[in-house]
XYZ file of C-alpha atoms in Angstrom:
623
model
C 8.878 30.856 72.197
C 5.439 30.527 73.613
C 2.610 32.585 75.699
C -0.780 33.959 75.950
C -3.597 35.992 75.116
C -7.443 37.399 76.264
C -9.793 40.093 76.343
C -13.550 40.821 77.175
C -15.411 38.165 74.820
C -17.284 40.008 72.064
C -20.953 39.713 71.566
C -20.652 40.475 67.839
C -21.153 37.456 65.900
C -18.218 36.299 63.538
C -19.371 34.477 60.061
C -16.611 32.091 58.800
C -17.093 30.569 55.353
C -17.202 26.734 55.107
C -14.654 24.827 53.634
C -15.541 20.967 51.743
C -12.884 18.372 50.351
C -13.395 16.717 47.740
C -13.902 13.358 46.346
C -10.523 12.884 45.291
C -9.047 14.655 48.687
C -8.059 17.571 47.452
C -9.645 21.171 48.601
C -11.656 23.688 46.750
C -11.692 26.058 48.062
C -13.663 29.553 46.694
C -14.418 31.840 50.138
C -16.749 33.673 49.817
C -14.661 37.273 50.498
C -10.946 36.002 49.250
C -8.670 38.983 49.859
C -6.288 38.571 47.081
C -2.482 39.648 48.646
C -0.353 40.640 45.700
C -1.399 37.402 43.429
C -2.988 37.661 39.992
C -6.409 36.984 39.996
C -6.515 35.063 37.470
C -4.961 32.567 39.381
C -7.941 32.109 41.599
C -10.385 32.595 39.241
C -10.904 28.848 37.321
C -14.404 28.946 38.455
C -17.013 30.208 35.657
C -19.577 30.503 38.444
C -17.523 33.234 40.672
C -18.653 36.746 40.742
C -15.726 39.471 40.933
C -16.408 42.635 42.430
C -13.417 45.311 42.409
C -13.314 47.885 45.161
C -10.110 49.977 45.178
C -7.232 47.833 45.579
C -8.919 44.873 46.417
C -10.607 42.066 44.741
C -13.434 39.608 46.583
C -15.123 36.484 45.283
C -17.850 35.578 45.858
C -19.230 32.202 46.191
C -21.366 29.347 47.748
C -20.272 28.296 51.269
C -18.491 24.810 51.566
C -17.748 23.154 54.175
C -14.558 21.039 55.879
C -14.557 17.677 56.673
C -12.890 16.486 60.332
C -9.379 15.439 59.882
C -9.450 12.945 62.603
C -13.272 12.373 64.123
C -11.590 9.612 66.588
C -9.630 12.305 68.550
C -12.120 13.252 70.897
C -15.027 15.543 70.401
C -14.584 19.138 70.352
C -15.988 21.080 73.084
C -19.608 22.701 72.914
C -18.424 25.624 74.730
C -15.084 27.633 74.716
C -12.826 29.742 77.287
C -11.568 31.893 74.292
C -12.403 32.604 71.428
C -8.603 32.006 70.080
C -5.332 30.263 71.628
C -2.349 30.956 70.612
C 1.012 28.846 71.775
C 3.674 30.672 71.354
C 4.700 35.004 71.925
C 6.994 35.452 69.580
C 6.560 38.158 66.666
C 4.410 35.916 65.199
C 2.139 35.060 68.148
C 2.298 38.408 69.043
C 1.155 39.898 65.908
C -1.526 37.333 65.531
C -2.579 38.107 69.503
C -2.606 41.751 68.603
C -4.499 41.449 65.800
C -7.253 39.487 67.278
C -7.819 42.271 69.812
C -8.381 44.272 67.257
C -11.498 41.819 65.462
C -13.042 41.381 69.015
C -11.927 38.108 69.717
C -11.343 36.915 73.263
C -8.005 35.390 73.129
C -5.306 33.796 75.027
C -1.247 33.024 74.477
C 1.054 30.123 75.976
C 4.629 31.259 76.748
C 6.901 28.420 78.082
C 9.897 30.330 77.938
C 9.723 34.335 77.631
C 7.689 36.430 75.853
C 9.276 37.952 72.117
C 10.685 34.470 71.205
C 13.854 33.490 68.996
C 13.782 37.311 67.394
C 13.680 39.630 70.702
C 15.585 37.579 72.923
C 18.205 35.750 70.520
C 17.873 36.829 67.532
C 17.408 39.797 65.669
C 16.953 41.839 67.803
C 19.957 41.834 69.992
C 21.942 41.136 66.554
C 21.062 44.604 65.370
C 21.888 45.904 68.607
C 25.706 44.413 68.095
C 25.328 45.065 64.002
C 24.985 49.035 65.273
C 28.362 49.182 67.139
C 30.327 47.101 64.562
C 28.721 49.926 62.107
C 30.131 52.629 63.987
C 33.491 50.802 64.865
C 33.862 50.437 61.206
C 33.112 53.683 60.312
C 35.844 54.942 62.890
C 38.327 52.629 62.048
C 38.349 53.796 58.399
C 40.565 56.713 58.836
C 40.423 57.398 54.604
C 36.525 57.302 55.105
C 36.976 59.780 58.026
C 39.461 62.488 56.447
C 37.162 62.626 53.368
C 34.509 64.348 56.004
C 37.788 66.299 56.980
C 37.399 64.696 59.856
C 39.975 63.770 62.521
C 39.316 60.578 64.849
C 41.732 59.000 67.270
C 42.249 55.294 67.441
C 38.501 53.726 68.174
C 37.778 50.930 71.181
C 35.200 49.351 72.857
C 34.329 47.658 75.762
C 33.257 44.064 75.176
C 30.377 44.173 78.339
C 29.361 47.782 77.183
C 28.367 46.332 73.753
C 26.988 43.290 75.258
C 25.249 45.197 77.735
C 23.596 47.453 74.915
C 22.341 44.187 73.249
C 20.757 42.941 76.374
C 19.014 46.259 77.619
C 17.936 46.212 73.892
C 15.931 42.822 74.324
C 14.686 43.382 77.600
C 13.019 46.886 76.425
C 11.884 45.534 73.458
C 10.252 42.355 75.600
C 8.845 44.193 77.960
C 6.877 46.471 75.268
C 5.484 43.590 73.824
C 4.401 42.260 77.233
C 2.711 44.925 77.867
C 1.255 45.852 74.799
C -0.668 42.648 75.322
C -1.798 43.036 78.644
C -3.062 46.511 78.362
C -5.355 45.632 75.475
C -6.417 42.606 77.638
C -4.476 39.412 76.728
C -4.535 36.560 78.815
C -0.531 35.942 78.925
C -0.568 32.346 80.610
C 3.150 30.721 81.393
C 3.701 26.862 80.873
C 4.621 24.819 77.875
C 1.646 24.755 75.643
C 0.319 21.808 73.793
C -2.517 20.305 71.487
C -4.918 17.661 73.854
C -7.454 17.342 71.148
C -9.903 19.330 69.100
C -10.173 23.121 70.186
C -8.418 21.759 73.358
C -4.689 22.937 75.291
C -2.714 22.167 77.905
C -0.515 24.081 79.780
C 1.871 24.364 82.504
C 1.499 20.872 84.847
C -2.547 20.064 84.548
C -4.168 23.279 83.225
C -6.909 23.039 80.116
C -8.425 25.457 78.341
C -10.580 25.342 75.083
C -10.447 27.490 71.841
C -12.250 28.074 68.961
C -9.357 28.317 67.024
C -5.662 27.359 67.907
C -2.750 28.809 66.247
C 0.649 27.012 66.992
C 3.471 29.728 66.800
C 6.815 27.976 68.546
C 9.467 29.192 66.559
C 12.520 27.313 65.821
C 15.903 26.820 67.577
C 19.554 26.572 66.318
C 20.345 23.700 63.889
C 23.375 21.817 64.911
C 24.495 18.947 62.513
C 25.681 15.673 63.556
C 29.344 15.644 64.482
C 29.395 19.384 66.430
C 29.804 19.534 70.216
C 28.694 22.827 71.359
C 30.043 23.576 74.568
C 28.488 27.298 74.798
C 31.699 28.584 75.361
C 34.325 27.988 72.276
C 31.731 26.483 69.993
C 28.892 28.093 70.009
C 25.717 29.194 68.336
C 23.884 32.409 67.743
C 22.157 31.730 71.091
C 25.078 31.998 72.536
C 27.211 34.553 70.372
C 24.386 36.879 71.219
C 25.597 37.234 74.578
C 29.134 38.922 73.562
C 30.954 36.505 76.207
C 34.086 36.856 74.489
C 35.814 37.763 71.374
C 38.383 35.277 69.970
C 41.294 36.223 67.977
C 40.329 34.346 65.226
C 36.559 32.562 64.840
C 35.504 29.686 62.063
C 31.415 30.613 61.614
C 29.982 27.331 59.595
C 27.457 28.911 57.067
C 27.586 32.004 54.977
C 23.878 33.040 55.165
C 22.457 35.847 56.589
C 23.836 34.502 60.499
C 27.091 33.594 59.451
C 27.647 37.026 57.532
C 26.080 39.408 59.887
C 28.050 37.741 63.017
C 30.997 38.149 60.373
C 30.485 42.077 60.468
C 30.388 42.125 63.713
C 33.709 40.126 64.640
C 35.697 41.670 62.401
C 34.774 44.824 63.371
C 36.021 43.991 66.651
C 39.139 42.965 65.358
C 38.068 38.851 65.120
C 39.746 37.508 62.156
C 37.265 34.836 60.509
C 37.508 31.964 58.782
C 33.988 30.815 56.476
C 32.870 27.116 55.864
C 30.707 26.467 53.328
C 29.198 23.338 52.305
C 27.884 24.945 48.629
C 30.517 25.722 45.810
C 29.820 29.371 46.389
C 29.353 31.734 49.158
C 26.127 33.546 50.375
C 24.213 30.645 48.227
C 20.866 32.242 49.098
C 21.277 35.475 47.182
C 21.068 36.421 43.754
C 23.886 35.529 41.946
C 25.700 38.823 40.830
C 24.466 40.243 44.557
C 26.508 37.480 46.094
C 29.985 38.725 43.455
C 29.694 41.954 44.553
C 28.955 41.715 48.366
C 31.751 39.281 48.542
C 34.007 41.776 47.137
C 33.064 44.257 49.579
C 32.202 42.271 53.156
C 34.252 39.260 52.127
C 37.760 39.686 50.544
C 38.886 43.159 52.120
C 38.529 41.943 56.036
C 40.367 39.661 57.753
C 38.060 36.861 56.259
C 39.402 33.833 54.356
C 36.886 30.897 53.349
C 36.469 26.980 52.422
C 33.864 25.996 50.123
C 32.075 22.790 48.789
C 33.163 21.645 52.892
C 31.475 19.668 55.605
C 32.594 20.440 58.780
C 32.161 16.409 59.603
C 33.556 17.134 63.226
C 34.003 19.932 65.937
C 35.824 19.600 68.995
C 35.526 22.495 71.727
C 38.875 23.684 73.154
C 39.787 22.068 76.328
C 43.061 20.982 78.383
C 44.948 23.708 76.448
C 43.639 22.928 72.700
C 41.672 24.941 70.714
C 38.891 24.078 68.686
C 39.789 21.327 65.869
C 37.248 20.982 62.960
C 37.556 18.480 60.472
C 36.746 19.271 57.419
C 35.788 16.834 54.479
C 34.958 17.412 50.556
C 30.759 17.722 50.433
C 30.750 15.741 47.504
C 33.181 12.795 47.802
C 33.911 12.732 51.421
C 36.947 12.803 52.068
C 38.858 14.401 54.189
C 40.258 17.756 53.112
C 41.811 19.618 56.184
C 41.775 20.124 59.729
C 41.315 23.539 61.094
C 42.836 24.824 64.792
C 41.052 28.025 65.797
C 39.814 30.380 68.772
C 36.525 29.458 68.511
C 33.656 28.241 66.109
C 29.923 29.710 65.681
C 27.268 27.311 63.874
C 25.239 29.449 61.803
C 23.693 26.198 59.535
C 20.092 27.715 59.323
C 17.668 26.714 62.084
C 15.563 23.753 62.900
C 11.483 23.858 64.062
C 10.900 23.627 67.553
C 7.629 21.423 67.298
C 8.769 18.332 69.869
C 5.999 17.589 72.882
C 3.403 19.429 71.331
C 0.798 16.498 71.212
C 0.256 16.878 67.527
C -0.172 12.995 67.655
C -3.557 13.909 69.646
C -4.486 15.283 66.682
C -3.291 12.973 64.192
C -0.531 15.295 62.800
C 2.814 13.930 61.316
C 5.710 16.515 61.024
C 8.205 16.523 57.971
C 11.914 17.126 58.920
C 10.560 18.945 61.680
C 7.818 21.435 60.066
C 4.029 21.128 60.778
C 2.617 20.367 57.301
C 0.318 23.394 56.566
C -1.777 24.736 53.445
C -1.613 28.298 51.500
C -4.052 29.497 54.392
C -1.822 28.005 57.457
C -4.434 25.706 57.913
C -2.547 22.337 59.498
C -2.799 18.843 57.586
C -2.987 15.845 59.405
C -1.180 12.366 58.288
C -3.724 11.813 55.826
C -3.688 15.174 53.882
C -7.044 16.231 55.300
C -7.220 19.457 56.973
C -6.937 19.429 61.091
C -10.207 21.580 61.923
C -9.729 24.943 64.029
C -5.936 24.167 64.167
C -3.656 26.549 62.110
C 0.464 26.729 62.136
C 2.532 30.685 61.366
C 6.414 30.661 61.261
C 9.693 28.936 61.477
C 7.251 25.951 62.959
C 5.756 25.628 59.277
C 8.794 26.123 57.385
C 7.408 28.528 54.666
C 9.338 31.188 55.341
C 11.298 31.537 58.418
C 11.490 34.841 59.415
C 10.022 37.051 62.254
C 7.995 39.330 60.020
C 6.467 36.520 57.518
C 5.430 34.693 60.714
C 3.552 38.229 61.801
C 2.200 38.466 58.506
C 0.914 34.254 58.470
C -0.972 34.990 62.477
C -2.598 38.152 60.933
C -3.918 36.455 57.661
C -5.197 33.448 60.037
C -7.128 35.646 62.617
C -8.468 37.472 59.030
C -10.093 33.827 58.235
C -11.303 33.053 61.625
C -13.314 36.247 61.740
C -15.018 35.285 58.203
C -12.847 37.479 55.656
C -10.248 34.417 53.958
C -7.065 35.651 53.371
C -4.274 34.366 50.746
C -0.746 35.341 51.937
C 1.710 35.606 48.777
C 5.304 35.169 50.022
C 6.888 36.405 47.214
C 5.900 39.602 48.741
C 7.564 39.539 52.171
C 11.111 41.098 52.011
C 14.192 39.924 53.472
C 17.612 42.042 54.438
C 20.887 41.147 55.747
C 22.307 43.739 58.010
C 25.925 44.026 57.130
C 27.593 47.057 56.179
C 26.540 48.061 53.775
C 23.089 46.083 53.891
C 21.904 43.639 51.683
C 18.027 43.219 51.010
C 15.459 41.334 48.283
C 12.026 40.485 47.706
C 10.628 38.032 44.647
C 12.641 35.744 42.650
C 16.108 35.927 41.896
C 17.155 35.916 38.311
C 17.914 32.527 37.955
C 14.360 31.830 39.275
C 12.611 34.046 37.238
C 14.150 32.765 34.103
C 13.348 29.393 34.929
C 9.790 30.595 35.285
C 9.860 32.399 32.383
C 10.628 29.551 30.382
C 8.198 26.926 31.670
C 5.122 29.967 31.766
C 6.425 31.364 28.568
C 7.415 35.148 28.945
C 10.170 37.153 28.414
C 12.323 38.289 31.871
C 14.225 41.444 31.287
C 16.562 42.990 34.138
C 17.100 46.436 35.273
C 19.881 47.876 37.028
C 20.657 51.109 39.013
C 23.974 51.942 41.021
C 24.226 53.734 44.399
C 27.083 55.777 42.556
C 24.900 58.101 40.554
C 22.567 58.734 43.882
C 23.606 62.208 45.487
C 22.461 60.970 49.114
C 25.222 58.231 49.197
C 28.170 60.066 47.292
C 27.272 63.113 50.510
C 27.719 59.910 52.844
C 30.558 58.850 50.549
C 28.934 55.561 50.359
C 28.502 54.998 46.422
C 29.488 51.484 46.927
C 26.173 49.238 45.745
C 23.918 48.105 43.188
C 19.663 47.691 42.844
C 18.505 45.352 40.346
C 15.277 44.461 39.187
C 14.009 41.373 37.106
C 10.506 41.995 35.218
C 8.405 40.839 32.626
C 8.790 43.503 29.674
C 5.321 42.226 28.259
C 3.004 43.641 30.982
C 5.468 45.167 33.403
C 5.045 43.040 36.197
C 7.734 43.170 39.275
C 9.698 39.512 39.824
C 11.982 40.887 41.803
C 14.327 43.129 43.438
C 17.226 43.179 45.026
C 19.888 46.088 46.337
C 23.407 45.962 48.223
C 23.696 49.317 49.913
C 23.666 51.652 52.033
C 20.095 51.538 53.820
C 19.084 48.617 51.822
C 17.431 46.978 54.257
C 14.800 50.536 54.327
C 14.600 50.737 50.588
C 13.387 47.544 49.556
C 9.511 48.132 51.154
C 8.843 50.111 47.768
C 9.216 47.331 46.130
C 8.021 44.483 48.329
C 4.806 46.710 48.057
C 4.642 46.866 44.711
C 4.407 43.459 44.532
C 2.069 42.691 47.547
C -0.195 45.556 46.046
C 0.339 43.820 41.814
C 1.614 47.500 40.656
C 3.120 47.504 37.916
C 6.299 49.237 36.735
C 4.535 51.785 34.106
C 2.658 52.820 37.010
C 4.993 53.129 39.686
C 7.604 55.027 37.679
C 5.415 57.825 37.492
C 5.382 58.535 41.502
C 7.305 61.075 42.852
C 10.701 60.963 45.182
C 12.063 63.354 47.666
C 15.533 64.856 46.156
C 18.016 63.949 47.326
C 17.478 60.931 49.150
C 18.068 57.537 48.657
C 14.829 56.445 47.468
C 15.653 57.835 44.100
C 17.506 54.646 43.572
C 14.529 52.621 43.691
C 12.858 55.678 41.625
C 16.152 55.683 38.829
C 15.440 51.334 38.865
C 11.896 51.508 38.024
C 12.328 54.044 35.296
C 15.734 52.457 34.288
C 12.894 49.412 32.971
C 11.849 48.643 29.242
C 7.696 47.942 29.426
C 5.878 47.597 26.294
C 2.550 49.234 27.800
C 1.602 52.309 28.765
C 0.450 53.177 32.638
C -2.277 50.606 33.624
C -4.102 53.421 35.864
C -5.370 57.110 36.054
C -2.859 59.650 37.787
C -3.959 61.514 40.617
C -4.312 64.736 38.045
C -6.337 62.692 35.773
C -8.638 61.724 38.351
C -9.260 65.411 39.590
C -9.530 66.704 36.406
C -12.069 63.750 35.273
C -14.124 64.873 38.306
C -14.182 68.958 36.785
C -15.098 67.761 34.146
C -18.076 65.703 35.076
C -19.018 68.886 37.061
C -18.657 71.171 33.998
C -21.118 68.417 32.049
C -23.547 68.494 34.500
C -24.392 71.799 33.943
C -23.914 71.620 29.802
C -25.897 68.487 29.459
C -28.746 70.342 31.734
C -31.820 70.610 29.557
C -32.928 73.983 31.829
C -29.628 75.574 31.680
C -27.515 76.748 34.149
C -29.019 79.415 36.886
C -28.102 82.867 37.561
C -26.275 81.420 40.242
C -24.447 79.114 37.763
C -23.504 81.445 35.596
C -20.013 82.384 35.184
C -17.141 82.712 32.161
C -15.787 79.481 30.732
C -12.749 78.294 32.880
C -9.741 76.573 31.796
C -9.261 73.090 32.665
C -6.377 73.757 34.739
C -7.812 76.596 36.786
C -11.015 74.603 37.764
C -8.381 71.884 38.954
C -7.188 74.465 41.358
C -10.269 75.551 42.221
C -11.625 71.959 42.944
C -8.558 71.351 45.361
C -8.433 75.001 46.792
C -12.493 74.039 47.559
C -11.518 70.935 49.327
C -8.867 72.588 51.027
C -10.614 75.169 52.520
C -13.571 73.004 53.524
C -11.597 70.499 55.501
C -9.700 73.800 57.151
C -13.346 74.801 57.995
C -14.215 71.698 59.660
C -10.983 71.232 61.645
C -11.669 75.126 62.853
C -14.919 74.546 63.847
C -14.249 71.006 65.536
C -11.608 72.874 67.802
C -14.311 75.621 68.234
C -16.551 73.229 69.700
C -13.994 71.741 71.751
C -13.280 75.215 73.333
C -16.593 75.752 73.941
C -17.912 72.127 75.472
């Protein structure tokens, strides 16, 4: 969950805009280069005396520097000079792809590892999930002998061997651990190994007595398995996703408490395997966390053909691990009223209730920082806020630690928009932008609202929320994998054709939502985006059939590639017409159609850049 990062300390001197609070607390803040990620600007723009200037795809404001007020000036002083530039605690994804990123803007830094390097995700998480999620794929695939025969295919009964697959899942995190260990070190990352902590201002300690100072800190420390009150976990027949990880055994018949994305992606997995699996659910409804009508279907295709049966609006108020000859009893009690409802008697039971932030013994109390439920209180920037809602200076928070959104990627994406401020360019992360998947078979993925949300939004903003909907049926990729089975839907705002959300249960669905996750990050809007082009036949053209499938009242917001090359002939063409001399001898030719000086424009550039790549190689040869 932790480590460390360095390189050669840059000379080049890094400009950070000022931040102030003001009189009533609260902070204005107006950087002086925001880098708006997939949020309107007019949301930022309140100010009458910011300047917008629009380059490409990106929008920067400019404005007077401000500056920050110390969250706690009776912590100690900070130090005058630093080891590093930037300290991160924690190598997870998130650590890592901060660490990675400050190599890149010349910053000298350092990462704290306590345990091992790759965190929750590489070592027991995703990672070694996807490795098991591929051979309950292809046990599945085997196993369906109508699935098979419609190839014309002929397959004899399918097996496995447990320690092969578990195997597979281990060689799978060490590989991956191992390249992100040495990614680090060969672009010159101090790794240091000890459990990190805050001592003060700009100041760490790790391992038994060893300090080191920072301009900047960024806690990464990931989160660990939540386990509510009333569940023993013995490792063995009650167990978490730590543990299930591992493959030690697999039980006739398994209880998983939770039907998110850990409870239904270790439910794939066991049943492939020939686990029968029982769900408990504290909500009235299973998968909770999806969109509504995604949930209906995927439960009628993961859910109610296996050997899965399910309990819902159910605490499991007590788990007992199997011992002495029993097997695991779980009590289970009505979520709303209490009482008791049923006892279960099963192989064993996984607890897959969400995770918790692993922020203990990190000596936020040195810097006057007071966690809720766990989760370091942090702003839209990461920036960490201490017990009296003023910003901790220098201190910053990415990940499951802060609670925003806990998965690997968003915690990459939070370290890379922190080491963007600390290097002077401030950086807004919009979260409705970062996708999320499910790996089941088929996959389930979304970005955005769902519709419920959007609605809701809709009718305290006042727009209208329209949906679109495409199925995988009508897509010629999936009916040649014969896997028509699945849905994309899309909820939008007819008025201006902005992207709410998306969401798809599929096959691949996990690759095909990026399209869309981008669209949002990048504010493209559907009249635009319907007009690119897809590869036929491939499943993309789902995406492709949902974004054309949608009802916008305006026209395409920005010039097609054509209209751009043929606005650029054009000005060419005027050049010489508006040219009170006339054109040249040399200039003189016939009139050309529009289309054929299009081609001639492109067939120019062409050749040039084939010129210059000759000639480079030329040169090469030569030298």
């Amino acid at each position: 969950m932790q480590s460390a990062i360095a390189l050669p300390f840059s000379q080049t001197s890094l400009t950070r805009s000022n931040r102030v609070l003001g009189s009533t607390g609260s902070i204005f803040s107006t950087p002086r280069s925001l880098q708006f990620c997939g949020l309107r600007r007019e949301a930022f723009c309140s100010s009458p005396s910011n300047h917008l200037t629009l380059r490409s795809d990106r929008v920067r404001i400019r404005s007077t520097r401000f500056q920050v007020s110390a969250a706690a000036t009776t912590n100690g002083a900070p130090p005058k000079s630093f080891d590093y530039d930037l300290i991160i605690i924690g190598a997870g994804v998130g650590g890592h792809g901060a660490a990675l990123h400050a190599v890149e803007k010349g910053l000298k830094t350092a990462i704290i590892e306590g345990d091992v390097v790759g965190g929750t995700c590489v070592n027991r998480g995703c990672v070694p999930s996807k490795a098991l999620l591929a051979v309950s794929g292809r046990m599945r695939e085997l196993q369906n002998e109508h699935h098979m025969k419609s190839f014309g295919l002929q397959v004899s009964a399918a097996g496995y061997d447990r320690q092969g697959v578990a195997d597979h899942a281990n060689n799978l995190a060490t590989k991956i651990r191992n390249n992100l260990t040495n990614s680090m070190k060969a672009l010159g990352v101090d790794i240091l190994t000890g459990f990190g902590s805050v001592l003060g201002p700009q100041k760490v300690k790790y391992g038994k007595d060893n300090i080191i100072t920072a301009k900047n800190i960024i806690i990464a420390t990931g989160s660990v398995p939540f386990v509510p009150k009333g569940i023993e976990v013995d490792g063995k027949t009650v167990i978490t996703s730590d543990h299930a990880l591992k493959l030690e055994s697999v039980p006739d018949w398994i209880a998983i408490v939770g039907s998110g994305y850990i409870g239904l992606e270790f439910s794939d997995v066991y049943t492939a395997l020939g686990s029968e699996v029982t769900f408990i659910e504290a909500l009235d409804q299973l998968m909770p966390g999806f969109d509504p009508e995604i949930s209906k279907l995927a439960q009628r295709v993961l859910i109610n053909p296996r050997k899965i049966d399910y309990h819902t609006g159910v605490f499991a108020s007590k788990i007992t691990p199997a011992k002495d000859g029993k097997p695991v009893m779980i009590e289970l009690i009505d979520a709303k009223t209490k009482e008791h409802k049923d006892t279960l008697e099963v192989d064993a039971a996984l607890i897959a209730t969400g995770r918790a932030p692993f922020t203990n013994g990190l000596g936020l109390e040195n810097v006057n920082v007071v966690t809720q439920r766990g989760f370091i209180p942090v702003d839209e920037r990461m920036r960490v806020i201490d017990g009296n809602g003023k910003l901790v200076p220098n201190l910053y928070c990415i990940g499951d630690a802060n609670g925003k959104l806990m998965l690997a990627h968003a915690a990459s994406a939070q370290g890379i928009s922190v080491v963007e401020q600390v290097t002077g360019r401030d950086h807004v992360l919009n979260h409705l932008s970062i996708p999320a998947a499910c790996f089941t078979h088929p996959e389930i993925s979304m970005v955005g609202l769902t519709e419920p949300q959007a609605r809701e939004k809709g009718e305290k903003e006042g727009f209208k929320v329209s949906v679109a909907k495409t199925s995988f049926k009508a897509n010629t990729k999936a009916l040649a994998e014969n896997e028509g089975e699945g849905i994309a839907k899309m909820i939008y705002r007819p008025d201006n054709g902005e992207i709410l959300g998306v969401h798809i249960f599929g096959l691949h669905a996990a690759d095909l939502i990026h399209e869309a996750s981008n669209a949002i990050a990048l504010g493209t809007r559907i009249q635009d985006i319907k007009l690119a082009v897809h590869a036929h036949p491939t499943l993309s053209e789902v995406l492709d059939e949902l974004f054309k499938a949608a009802k916008v009242e305006g026209h395409a917001t920005t010039k097609t590639v054509s209209e751009k090359v043929a606005g650029d002939a054009k000005i060419k063409l005027n050049m010489n017409e508006d040219d009170p001399r006339g054109p040249s001898d040399n200039e003189k030719q016939p009139s050309l159609s529009k289309d054929l000086i299009v081609r001639s424009t492109s067939m120019s550039s062409f050749v040039e850049d084939i010129y210059a790549r000759v000639m480079f190689l030329v040169s090469r040869v030569f030298v």
